[in-house]
Coordinates of C-alpha atoms (C1' of nucleotides) in Angstrom, one line a residue:
Chain A
M7 CA 0.1 -0.1 -0.1
S8 CA 3.3 2.7 0.2
Q9 CA 3.0 4.7 -2.6
Q10 CA 5.3 7.0 -4.1
R11 CA 4.2 10.2 -5.2
P12 CA 6.5 11.2 -7.8
G13 CA 7.5 15.2 -6.2
G14 CA 7.3 15.9 -2.8
Q15 CA 6.9 13.0 0.3
S16 CA 4.9 15.5 2.4
G17 CA 2.9 13.0 4.7
Q18 CA -0.6 15.2 4.4
P19 CA -3.1 12.5 5.3
G20 CA -5.8 11.7 2.7
A21 CA -3.5 13.8 0.2
V22 CA -4.1 12.3 -3.9
P23 CA -0.8 12.0 -5.4
A24 CA -0.5 14.6 -8.2
L25 CA -1.7 12.4 -11.5
P26 CA -0.7 8.9 -11.4
D27 CA -0.9 7.7 -15.0
L28 CA -3.1 4.6 -15.1
P29 CA -3.5 2.3 -17.5
E30 CA -6.7 3.2 -19.9
A31 CA -9.0 0.4 -18.8
T32 CA -8.6 1.5 -15.5
V33 CA -9.6 5.4 -16.3
A34 CA -12.6 3.3 -18.5
R35 CA -13.6 1.1 -15.6
L36 CA -13.6 4.9 -12.8
P37 CA -16.7 6.3 -14.1
E38 CA -18.3 3.1 -13.6
Y39 CA -17.1 3.0 -10.3
L40 CA -18.2 6.2 -9.2
R41 CA -21.8 6.0 -10.5
A42 CA -21.9 2.8 -8.7
L43 CA -20.6 4.5 -5.2
H44 CA -22.8 7.6 -5.5
N45 CA -25.4 4.8 -5.7
L46 CA -24.6 3.5 -2.5
A47 CA -24.3 6.9 -1.1
E48 CA -27.4 7.2 -1.1
T49 CA -28.3 4.4 0.1
G50 CA -26.9 5.5 3.3
H51 CA -24.1 3.3 2.9
D52 CA -20.4 4.6 4.9
T53 CA -18.2 1.8 4.2
V54 CA -18.3 -0.9 1.0
S55 CA -16.1 -3.7 0.4
S56 CA -14.2 -4.9 -2.6
E57 CA -16.6 -7.4 -3.3
G58 CA -19.7 -4.8 -2.8
L59 CA -18.5 -2.3 -4.5
A60 CA -17.4 -5.0 -7.4
A61 CA -20.7 -6.4 -8.1
A62 CA -22.7 -3.0 -8.2
A63 CA -20.1 -2.1 -10.9
G64 CA -20.3 -5.1 -12.8
V65 CA -16.7 -6.7 -12.3
N66 CA -15.1 -8.6 -10.3
S67 CA -13.2 -8.2 -7.0
A68 CA -9.8 -8.7 -8.0
K69 CA -10.1 -6.3 -10.6
L70 CA -11.7 -3.5 -8.6
R71 CA -8.9 -3.6 -6.0
K72 CA -6.3 -3.7 -8.5
D73 CA -7.9 -0.6 -10.1
L74 CA -7.8 0.7 -7.2
S75 CA -4.6 0.4 -6.0
H76 CA -3.0 2.3 -8.8
L77 CA -5.5 5.4 -7.4
G78 CA -3.0 4.9 -4.3
S79 CA -6.4 5.2 -2.1
Y80 CA -6.8 3.7 0.9
G81 CA -9.5 0.9 1.5
T82 CA -9.0 0.2 5.6
R83 CA -7.8 -3.7 6.0
G84 CA -10.6 -5.4 7.4
V85 CA -12.7 -2.9 6.9
G86 CA -13.2 -1.9 3.1
Y87 CA -13.3 1.8 2.0
D88 CA -15.0 4.8 2.9
V89 CA -17.3 5.9 0.3
A90 CA -17.5 9.3 0.8
L91 CA -13.1 9.6 0.5
L92 CA -13.8 7.4 -2.2
I93 CA -15.8 9.4 -4.9
E94 CA -13.8 12.1 -3.7
Q95 CA -10.5 10.6 -4.8
I96 CA -12.3 9.1 -8.2
E97 CA -13.7 12.9 -8.8
Y98 CA -10.8 14.4 -8.4
V99 CA -8.2 11.8 -10.9
L100 CA -11.4 12.1 -13.3
G101 CA -11.3 16.0 -13.3
L102 CA -14.8 16.4 -12.7
T103 CA -14.3 19.1 -9.5
Q104 CA -15.1 21.5 -12.0
R105 CA -17.9 21.4 -14.1
R106 CA -17.1 20.9 -17.9
A107 CA -18.3 23.1 -20.3
V108 CA -19.5 21.0 -23.4
A109 CA -19.9 22.5 -27.2
L110 CA -22.0 20.6 -28.7
V111 CA -22.5 20.8 -33.0
G112 CA -25.4 19.5 -34.4
V113 CA -28.9 19.4 -33.2
G114 CA -30.6 17.1 -35.2
N115 CA -32.8 14.0 -34.4
L116 CA -29.6 13.1 -31.4
G117 CA -28.1 16.3 -31.1
H118 CA -32.0 17.4 -29.4
A119 CA -31.5 14.5 -27.4
L120 CA -28.4 15.0 -26.0
A121 CA -29.0 18.3 -25.8
G122 CA -31.7 17.8 -22.6
Y123 CA -30.0 14.4 -21.9
A124 CA -30.2 15.2 -17.7
G125 CA -27.1 12.7 -17.1
F126 CA -24.8 15.1 -18.5
A127 CA -25.5 17.7 -15.9
T128 CA -25.6 15.2 -13.0
R129 CA -22.4 14.1 -14.2
G130 CA -20.1 16.9 -14.0
F131 CA -21.3 18.5 -17.6
R132 CA -22.7 21.7 -18.4
I133 CA -23.7 22.0 -21.8
A134 CA -22.2 26.1 -22.9
A135 CA -23.3 25.9 -26.2
L136 CA -25.3 24.6 -29.1
F137 CA -24.2 24.8 -33.0
D138 CA -25.6 24.0 -36.1
A139 CA -24.3 24.7 -39.7
D140 CA -28.2 24.7 -40.9
P141 CA -29.5 28.3 -41.0
S142 CA -33.0 27.4 -40.2
R143 CA -32.1 25.8 -37.5
V144 CA -30.2 28.7 -35.8
G145 CA -32.2 30.7 -33.3
E146 CA -34.1 28.0 -32.0
Q147 CA -34.3 27.2 -28.3
I148 CA -33.8 23.7 -27.0
S149 CA -33.3 23.0 -23.5
G150 CA -33.0 26.4 -22.6
L151 CA -29.4 27.1 -24.9
V152 CA -29.8 29.6 -28.6
V153 CA -28.4 27.6 -31.3
R154 CA -26.0 29.6 -32.7
H155 CA -24.3 29.1 -36.4
I156 CA -21.1 26.9 -36.5
E157 CA -19.0 29.8 -37.4
D158 CA -19.8 31.7 -34.1
L159 CA -17.7 28.7 -32.8
A160 CA -14.4 30.1 -31.4
E161 CA -15.9 33.6 -30.1
I162 CA -18.3 30.8 -28.0
A163 CA -15.8 28.7 -26.9
A164 CA -12.8 31.4 -25.7
A165 CA -15.6 32.8 -23.8
E166 CA -16.9 29.6 -22.2
S167 CA -13.6 28.2 -21.8
I168 CA -15.4 25.1 -23.2
A169 CA -12.3 22.2 -24.0
I170 CA -14.7 19.6 -25.2
G171 CA -17.0 19.0 -28.1
V172 CA -19.8 16.6 -28.8
I173 CA -20.0 16.0 -32.5
A174 CA -23.6 15.0 -33.4
T175 CA -23.6 15.9 -36.9
P176 CA -24.0 13.8 -40.4
A177 CA -21.0 12.4 -41.2
A178 CA -20.5 14.1 -44.2
A179 CA -19.8 17.1 -41.7
A180 CA -18.1 15.2 -39.0
Q181 CA -14.3 16.1 -39.8
S182 CA -15.2 19.6 -40.9
V183 CA -16.9 20.4 -37.7
A184 CA -14.0 18.9 -35.9
D185 CA -11.2 21.1 -37.6
Q186 CA -13.7 24.2 -36.0
L187 CA -13.9 22.1 -33.1
V188 CA -9.7 21.9 -33.2
A189 CA -9.5 25.4 -34.1
A190 CA -11.7 26.7 -31.3
G191 CA -9.0 25.0 -28.9
V192 CA -11.2 21.9 -28.4
T193 CA -8.8 19.4 -26.9
S194 CA -11.6 16.0 -27.1
I195 CA -14.1 15.2 -28.8
L196 CA -17.1 12.8 -28.6
N197 CA -17.5 12.1 -32.1
F198 CA -21.4 10.3 -32.8
A199 CA -20.9 10.3 -36.4
P200 CA -20.0 7.2 -38.5
C201 CA -16.4 7.9 -39.2
V202 CA -13.4 7.8 -38.7
L203 CA -11.4 11.5 -37.8
S204 CA -8.5 13.0 -38.2
V205 CA -6.4 15.2 -35.3
P206 CA -3.9 16.9 -34.4
E207 CA -1.2 15.1 -31.3
G208 CA -2.8 16.1 -28.2
V209 CA -6.4 16.0 -29.5
D210 CA -8.3 13.1 -28.0
V211 CA -11.1 11.5 -29.3
R212 CA -13.5 9.2 -28.5
K213 CA -16.3 7.1 -30.9
V214 CA -19.9 6.1 -30.0
D215 CA -21.3 4.3 -33.3
L216 CA -24.8 3.0 -32.1
A217 CA -25.1 0.5 -35.0
I218 CA -21.3 -0.6 -34.3
E219 CA -23.3 -1.6 -31.2
L220 CA -25.6 -3.5 -32.6
Q221 CA -23.1 -5.4 -35.1
I222 CA -21.5 -6.5 -32.6
L223 CA -24.6 -7.8 -30.6
S224 CA -25.5 -9.5 -34.1
F225 CA -22.0 -11.3 -34.4
H226 CA -23.1 -13.1 -30.8
E227 CA -26.8 -13.7 -31.7
H228 CA -25.1 -15.1 -35.2
R229 CA -23.1 -17.3 -33.1
K230 CA -25.1 -18.2 -30.4
A231 CA -27.7 -19.7 -33.4
S232 CA -24.9 -21.5 -35.2
L233 CA -24.0 -23.1 -31.5
T234 CA -27.7 -24.6 -31.3
S235 CA -28.0 -26.1 -34.8
L236 CA -24.9 -27.3 -34.8
P237 CA -23.7 -29.0 -31.6
A238 CA -20.7 -30.9 -33.4
T239 CA -17.4 -28.9 -34.4
G240 CA -18.2 -27.4 -38.3
P241 CA -16.0 -28.7 -41.4
T242 CA -12.5 -27.3 -41.4
G243 CA -9.5 -26.5 -39.3
G244 CA -10.6 -29.2 -36.2
L245 CA -12.4 -26.8 -34.0
T246 CA -12.3 -27.0 -30.5
A247 CA -15.6 -27.9 -29.4
L248 CA -14.7 -26.3 -26.2
P249 CA -17.6 -25.5 -23.9
G250 CA -15.2 -22.8 -22.5
G251 CA -15.6 -21.1 -25.7
L252 CA -18.3 -18.7 -24.8
S253 CA -18.0 -15.5 -23.5
A254 CA -19.8 -15.7 -20.2
T255 CA -21.9 -13.1 -19.8
G256 CA -23.5 -14.0 -16.7
T257 CA -25.1 -12.7 -13.5
E258 CA -22.2 -10.6 -12.3
E259 CA -20.1 -9.7 -15.2
A260 CA -22.4 -7.8 -18.1
V261 CA -20.7 -4.8 -19.3
G262 CA -17.8 -4.7 -22.3
T263 CA -16.3 -2.1 -23.8
Chain B
M7 CA -10.7 -22.2 -46.8
S8 CA -14.1 -23.0 -48.2
Q9 CA -15.8 -20.5 -46.9
Q10 CA -19.1 -20.6 -49.0
R11 CA -20.9 -17.0 -49.4
P12 CA -24.6 -16.1 -48.1
G13 CA -26.1 -14.8 -51.5
G14 CA -29.6 -15.3 -51.6
Q15 CA -29.8 -18.4 -49.6
S16 CA -31.9 -18.7 -46.8
G17 CA -31.1 -18.2 -43.2
Q18 CA -31.1 -22.0 -42.7
P19 CA -28.4 -22.4 -39.6
G20 CA -27.7 -25.7 -41.3
A21 CA -26.7 -24.6 -44.1
V22 CA -23.9 -22.7 -43.3
P23 CA -20.0 -22.9 -42.3
A24 CA -19.1 -22.9 -38.5
L25 CA -18.7 -19.1 -37.3
P26 CA -14.5 -19.4 -36.1
D27 CA -14.4 -17.9 -33.4
L28 CA -12.9 -14.8 -33.4
P29 CA -11.1 -12.7 -30.5
E30 CA -13.3 -10.5 -28.9
A31 CA -11.2 -7.5 -30.3
T32 CA -11.7 -8.4 -33.7
V33 CA -15.4 -8.8 -33.5
A34 CA -15.8 -5.3 -32.3
R35 CA -13.6 -3.8 -35.2
L36 CA -15.4 -5.8 -38.2
P37 CA -18.3 -2.9 -38.2
E38 CA -15.6 -0.1 -38.3
Y39 CA -14.4 -2.4 -41.5
L40 CA -17.3 -3.0 -43.1
R41 CA -18.1 1.1 -42.8
A42 CA -15.1 1.8 -44.6
L43 CA -15.9 -0.9 -47.0
H44 CA -18.9 0.2 -47.7
N45 CA -17.2 4.0 -48.4
L46 CA -14.7 2.4 -50.4
A47 CA -17.2 0.4 -52.4
E48 CA -19.4 3.9 -52.9
T49 CA -16.3 5.9 -54.3
G50 CA -15.8 3.4 -57.4
H51 CA -12.3 1.1 -56.1
D52 CA -12.7 -2.6 -56.1
T53 CA -9.7 -3.5 -54.7
V54 CA -7.9 -2.0 -51.2
S55 CA -4.8 -2.7 -50.0
S56 CA -4.6 -3.4 -45.8
E57 CA -2.8 0.1 -45.7
G58 CA -5.1 1.6 -48.0
L59 CA -8.3 0.1 -45.4
A60 CA -6.5 0.1 -42.6
A61 CA -6.1 4.1 -43.3
A62 CA -10.0 4.6 -43.9
A63 CA -10.7 2.3 -40.5
G64 CA -8.5 4.0 -38.5
V65 CA -6.2 1.2 -37.1
N66 CA -2.7 0.5 -38.0
S67 CA -2.6 -2.1 -41.3
A68 CA -0.9 -5.3 -39.3
K69 CA -3.3 -5.1 -36.8
L70 CA -6.1 -5.5 -40.2
R71 CA -4.2 -8.5 -41.4
K72 CA -4.5 -10.1 -38.4
D73 CA -8.2 -9.3 -38.1
L74 CA -8.9 -10.4 -41.7
S75 CA -6.5 -13.4 -41.4
H76 CA -8.8 -14.4 -38.5
L77 CA -12.0 -14.7 -40.9
G78 CA -10.3 -17.2 -42.9
S79 CA -10.3 -14.0 -45.8
Y80 CA -8.0 -14.2 -48.7
G81 CA -6.8 -11.5 -50.4
T82 CA -4.6 -11.5 -53.1
R83 CA -1.1 -10.9 -52.2
G84 CA 0.3 -8.6 -54.5
V85 CA -2.7 -6.5 -55.0
G86 CA -4.7 -6.4 -51.9
Y87 CA -8.4 -7.4 -50.8
D88 CA -11.4 -7.1 -53.2
V89 CA -13.6 -4.7 -51.6
A90 CA -17.1 -6.3 -52.4
L91 CA -15.8 -10.5 -51.3
L92 CA -15.1 -8.8 -48.2
I93 CA -18.2 -6.9 -47.8
E94 CA -19.9 -10.1 -48.1
Q95 CA -17.4 -11.7 -46.1
I96 CA -17.8 -9.7 -42.4
E97 CA -21.6 -9.4 -43.5
Y98 CA -22.1 -12.7 -43.7
V99 CA -19.9 -13.3 -40.0
L100 CA -22.1 -10.6 -38.4
G101 CA -25.2 -12.1 -39.4
L102 CA -25.9 -9.3 -41.0
T103 CA -27.2 -10.6 -44.4
Q104 CA -30.9 -11.1 -42.4
R105 CA -32.0 -7.5 -41.6
R106 CA -32.4 -8.3 -37.8
A107 CA -35.5 -6.5 -36.0
V108 CA -35.0 -5.0 -33.1
A109 CA -37.1 -3.4 -29.9
L110 CA -36.4 0.1 -28.3
V111 CA -38.2 0.7 -24.7
G112 CA -38.2 3.7 -23.5
V113 CA -39.6 6.6 -25.9
G114 CA -38.4 9.4 -24.2
N115 CA -35.7 12.1 -25.8
L116 CA -33.1 9.2 -25.9
G117 CA -35.8 6.9 -26.6
H118 CA -36.6 9.1 -29.9
A119 CA -33.4 10.1 -31.5
L120 CA -32.9 6.6 -32.0
A121 CA -36.2 5.5 -32.8
G122 CA -35.1 8.2 -36.2
Y123 CA -32.1 6.8 -36.8
A124 CA -32.0 5.8 -40.0
G125 CA -28.1 4.4 -39.4
F126 CA -30.1 1.5 -38.5
A127 CA -32.0 1.3 -40.8
T128 CA -29.2 1.3 -43.1
R129 CA -27.4 -0.9 -41.7
G130 CA -28.9 -4.3 -40.8
F131 CA -31.7 -3.7 -38.5
R132 CA -35.1 -3.0 -38.1
I133 CA -36.6 -1.1 -35.6
A134 CA -40.0 -3.0 -35.1
A135 CA -42.0 -2.1 -32.3
L136 CA -41.2 0.7 -30.0
F137 CA -42.6 0.3 -25.9
D138 CA -42.8 2.4 -23.2
A139 CA -44.1 1.9 -19.5
D140 CA -46.1 5.5 -19.7
P141 CA -49.9 5.3 -20.3
S142 CA -49.7 8.6 -21.8
R143 CA -47.3 7.7 -24.1
V144 CA -48.8 4.4 -25.3
G145 CA -50.2 5.3 -29.1
E146 CA -47.9 7.8 -29.8
Q147 CA -47.1 7.4 -33.4
I148 CA -43.1 7.4 -33.9
S149 CA -41.0 7.4 -37.1
G150 CA -44.3 5.0 -38.1
L151 CA -44.5 3.1 -35.7
V152 CA -47.1 3.3 -33.0
V153 CA -45.7 2.6 -29.4
R154 CA -46.8 -0.1 -27.6
H155 CA -47.3 -1.0 -24.0
I156 CA -44.3 -2.7 -22.4
E157 CA -46.9 -5.7 -21.8
D158 CA -47.9 -6.5 -25.5
L159 CA -43.6 -6.7 -25.3
A160 CA -43.8 -10.7 -25.2
E161 CA -46.6 -11.0 -27.7
I162 CA -45.2 -8.8 -30.2
A163 CA -41.6 -9.8 -29.9
A164 CA -42.9 -13.2 -30.4
A165 CA -44.8 -12.1 -33.5
E166 CA -42.3 -10.2 -34.9
S167 CA -39.1 -12.5 -34.1
I168 CA -36.9 -9.7 -32.2
A169 CA -34.2 -11.2 -30.4
I170 CA -32.5 -7.3 -30.1
G171 CA -33.4 -5.2 -27.3
V172 CA -32.7 -1.7 -27.0
I173 CA -33.0 -0.1 -23.8
A174 CA -33.8 3.8 -23.3
T175 CA -35.4 3.7 -20.2
P176 CA -34.4 6.1 -17.0
A177 CA -31.9 3.9 -14.9
A178 CA -34.6 2.6 -12.1
A179 CA -36.4 1.1 -14.9
A180 CA -33.6 -0.9 -17.0
Q181 CA -33.8 -3.5 -14.8
S182 CA -37.4 -5.1 -14.8
V183 CA -37.4 -3.7 -18.7
A184 CA -34.5 -6.1 -19.2
D185 CA -36.1 -8.9 -17.1
Q186 CA -38.7 -8.1 -19.2
L187 CA -36.9 -8.8 -22.8
V188 CA -35.4 -12.0 -21.2
A189 CA -38.8 -13.3 -20.6
A190 CA -40.0 -12.3 -24.4
G191 CA -37.3 -14.5 -25.3
V192 CA -34.4 -11.3 -26.4
T193 CA -30.8 -12.7 -26.0
S194 CA -29.1 -9.5 -26.7
I195 CA -29.4 -6.5 -24.9
L196 CA -28.1 -2.5 -25.9
N197 CA -28.1 -0.6 -22.6
F198 CA -28.1 3.6 -22.4
A199 CA -29.4 3.3 -19.5
P200 CA -26.7 4.2 -16.5
C201 CA -27.0 0.9 -14.4
V202 CA -24.9 -2.2 -14.4
L203 CA -28.1 -5.5 -15.8
S204 CA -27.9 -8.9 -14.5
V205 CA -29.1 -11.2 -17.0
P206 CA -29.3 -14.8 -17.2
E207 CA -26.1 -16.6 -19.0
G208 CA -26.5 -17.2 -22.6
V209 CA -27.8 -12.9 -23.1
D210 CA -25.4 -10.6 -24.0
V211 CA -25.3 -7.1 -22.9
R212 CA -23.8 -3.9 -24.2
K213 CA -23.7 -1.3 -22.3
V214 CA -23.4 2.1 -23.4
D215 CA -23.1 5.2 -21.5
L216 CA -23.1 9.0 -22.9
A217 CA -21.7 10.0 -19.5
I218 CA -19.1 8.2 -19.3
E219 CA -17.3 8.7 -22.0
L220 CA -17.0 12.2 -21.3
Q221 CA -15.8 11.2 -18.2
I222 CA -12.8 9.4 -19.5
L223 CA -12.7 12.9 -22.0
S224 CA -12.3 14.7 -18.2
F225 CA -9.7 12.2 -17.2
H226 CA -7.8 13.5 -19.8
E227 CA -8.4 17.1 -19.9
H228 CA -7.2 16.9 -16.2
R229 CA -3.8 14.6 -16.9
K230 CA -3.4 17.3 -20.1
A231 CA -3.5 20.3 -17.5
S232 CA -1.7 18.7 -15.1
L233 CA 0.8 17.8 -17.0
T234 CA 1.4 21.7 -18.5
S235 CA 0.8 23.1 -14.9
L236 CA 0.7 22.2 -11.8
P237 CA 2.7 19.6 -9.8
A238 CA 0.7 18.1 -7.0
T239 CA -2.6 19.1 -5.4
G240 CA -5.9 16.9 -4.3
P241 CA -8.7 16.9 -2.0
T242 CA -8.5 16.6 1.6
G243 CA -11.4 16.3 2.6
G244 CA -12.2 19.6 1.8
L245 CA -12.6 20.4 -1.9
T246 CA -10.4 23.3 -2.5
A247 CA -11.2 24.4 -6.6
L248 CA -8.4 23.6 -7.8
P249 CA -5.2 26.3 -8.8
G250 CA -5.6 26.9 -12.5
G251 CA -9.0 26.6 -14.3
L252 CA -7.8 26.1 -17.6
S253 CA -6.2 27.8 -20.4
A254 CA -9.0 27.3 -23.2
T255 CA -6.6 28.4 -25.6
G256 CA -5.2 26.8 -28.5
T257 CA -2.2 24.7 -27.5
E258 CA -2.5 21.8 -29.3
E259 CA 1.0 21.0 -28.7
A260 CA 1.8 19.7 -25.9
V261 CA 1.6 15.6 -24.6
G262 CA 2.0 12.9 -26.9
T263 CA 0.0 9.6 -25.2
Chain C
dA29 C1' 7.5 -4.9 -56.8
dA30 C1' 4.0 -5.3 -53.8
dC31 C1' 0.9 -6.8 -51.2
dT32 C1' -0.9 -11.3 -48.0
dG33 C1' -1.0 -14.1 -44.1
dT34 C1' 1.7 -15.2 -40.4
dG35 C1' 4.9 -16.9 -36.7
dA36 C1' 7.6 -14.9 -32.9
dA37 C1' 8.1 -11.1 -29.7
dT38 C1' 6.2 -7.7 -27.0
dG39 C1' 3.3 -5.2 -24.1
dG40 C1' -0.9 -5.1 -21.5
dA41 C1' -4.7 -6.8 -18.2
dT42 C1' -6.7 -10.0 -16.3
dT43 C1' -7.1 -13.1 -12.6
dC44 C1' -4.9 -15.7 -9.2
dA45 C1' -2.8 -16.1 -4.4
dC46 C1' -1.3 -14.5 0.2
dA47 C1' 1.0 -11.8 3.0
dG48 C1' 0.4 -8.8 5.7
dC49 C1' -2.7 -4.8 8.5
dA50 C1' -6.9 -3.7 11.1
Chain D
dT20 C1' -10.9 -13.1 11.7
dG21 C1' -12.0 -10.3 7.1
dC22 C1' -10.2 -7.7 4.4
dT23 C1' -7.2 -4.5 1.0
dG24 C1' -3.1 -4.3 -1.3
dT25 C1' -0.1 -7.0 -4.7
dG26 C1' 4.1 -10.1 -6.5
dA27 C1' 3.7 -13.9 -9.8
dA28 C1' 1.5 -16.3 -13.2
dT29 C1' -1.9 -16.3 -17.2
dC30 C1' -4.4 -14.7 -20.5
dC31 C1' -5.6 -11.9 -24.4
dA32 C1' -3.9 -8.5 -27.9
dT33 C1' -1.0 -5.4 -30.7
dT34 C1' 3.1 -4.9 -32.8
dC35 C1' 7.0 -6.6 -35.4
dA36 C1' 9.6 -8.4 -39.5
dC37 C1' 9.6 -11.5 -43.0
dA38 C1' 8.4 -15.8 -46.0
dG39 C1' 5.5 -16.4 -49.5
dT40 C1' 2.7 -15.4 -53.3
dT41 C1' 1.0 -13.2 -57.3

DNA sequence: AACTGTGAATGGATTCACAGCA
DNA sequence: TGCTGTGAATCCATTCACAGTT
């Protein structure tokens, strides 16, 4: 449990090291832990064991402990983790101690829904501005915000200190929008358009493609169907008919990314 | 390998070759390759090199070749891959030779958007029915479909051969909806509600949590900011606003990964 | 000459199993 | 005793580099 921190070892109790560089897989799970912790806090739990939190987050406990150990986080042996403290630590690491301003570009079908999505507001973000390229949409009011023309992006992004952009435009427009976001100083992009974006070094892009998620499920449907109708191994290549071949999506683990 | 084409044959399972069991990471990338291939086909390309396809899909060429080799797919050395053939192979493996019926539960903000999302229709899926638990929403017409009460789910799922369900309800309702989907014979679930679902073995769940995606980006923002400025600070219980908010100005020069 | 397919090497992530602390 | 934190072992994924094919 002894953790080293780069630069200074003041024995400040409860202090968190600067920013440990976490494995990406860990980073991707921290938000899920955070959500589970908030649930626990609301239901009156002050402490929680790794087993309990792992169950609430849909992972196994060894993974959870390893993830938290990367934070340098302290649980108490024999007891568990302090819920409130762990929430603080994770929120700090994720940079959620400030409410981050987000620009949303594209107020079509999906954009409308995102603009109204309460989950953003309740989990650390503030949609600070809406943009669209279609003049007939500019001026429209959505969830208390007026849609601005994309040309105003740079100006507003600077004024509102916007560092995160969400692209909810058609694929054809996405690269151009990304370029404009980057030019306006945005360094993180969440892209809902079904296309690859190219951005300069130092800009992070995450992609959410709804159809791709369904296609992955479709693969598993296809495989399940082919397994039930072809109990024995298929032709070609000496397949292993091992029962362990299934990707177990049991009652405890139901999530993947 | 004697991989036959899906072609106009019926979806009779006995007639098709067994599916190779692909690494999950490969499965998750195949839809992206497929999208890139469709783009290439539309722009008149008959063949494509691993280098070219990799660029279009946003991966490196070694990974792409390894992925495709798992399919048993044949490119031609010295030439590349046949675009049309590769599309067929990937669509076959992903189970997209049939248009799969999908049930969408929850027609709130997000549900509305999903119901109208053209990408589902153009990429292998048919939204066959909409459901909601709120009686005031039942009967409403969205994108040509009438919203049904969730109680009718089992009946309609059977009639429409629905094996895939999408949950776009609030978190509080999601587990109950998942149970009902499973009871209705659904074996794959795409969950947009921010919660962990528990489902029986054999049911696949994928989760999309929009706030989590932003929180992951937030982490990277935080890290970028901490690299360019402050050394070490942390919350010691009382939240002190972090020094140096964020200089949103430019600065796309900085870190690597 | 150009490109694929793949064994081998590397690097990450997950899991195991237990030492050590409350 | 009950639980965390962590080295060691294992598993999976990525990358390298080149043999082999057209």
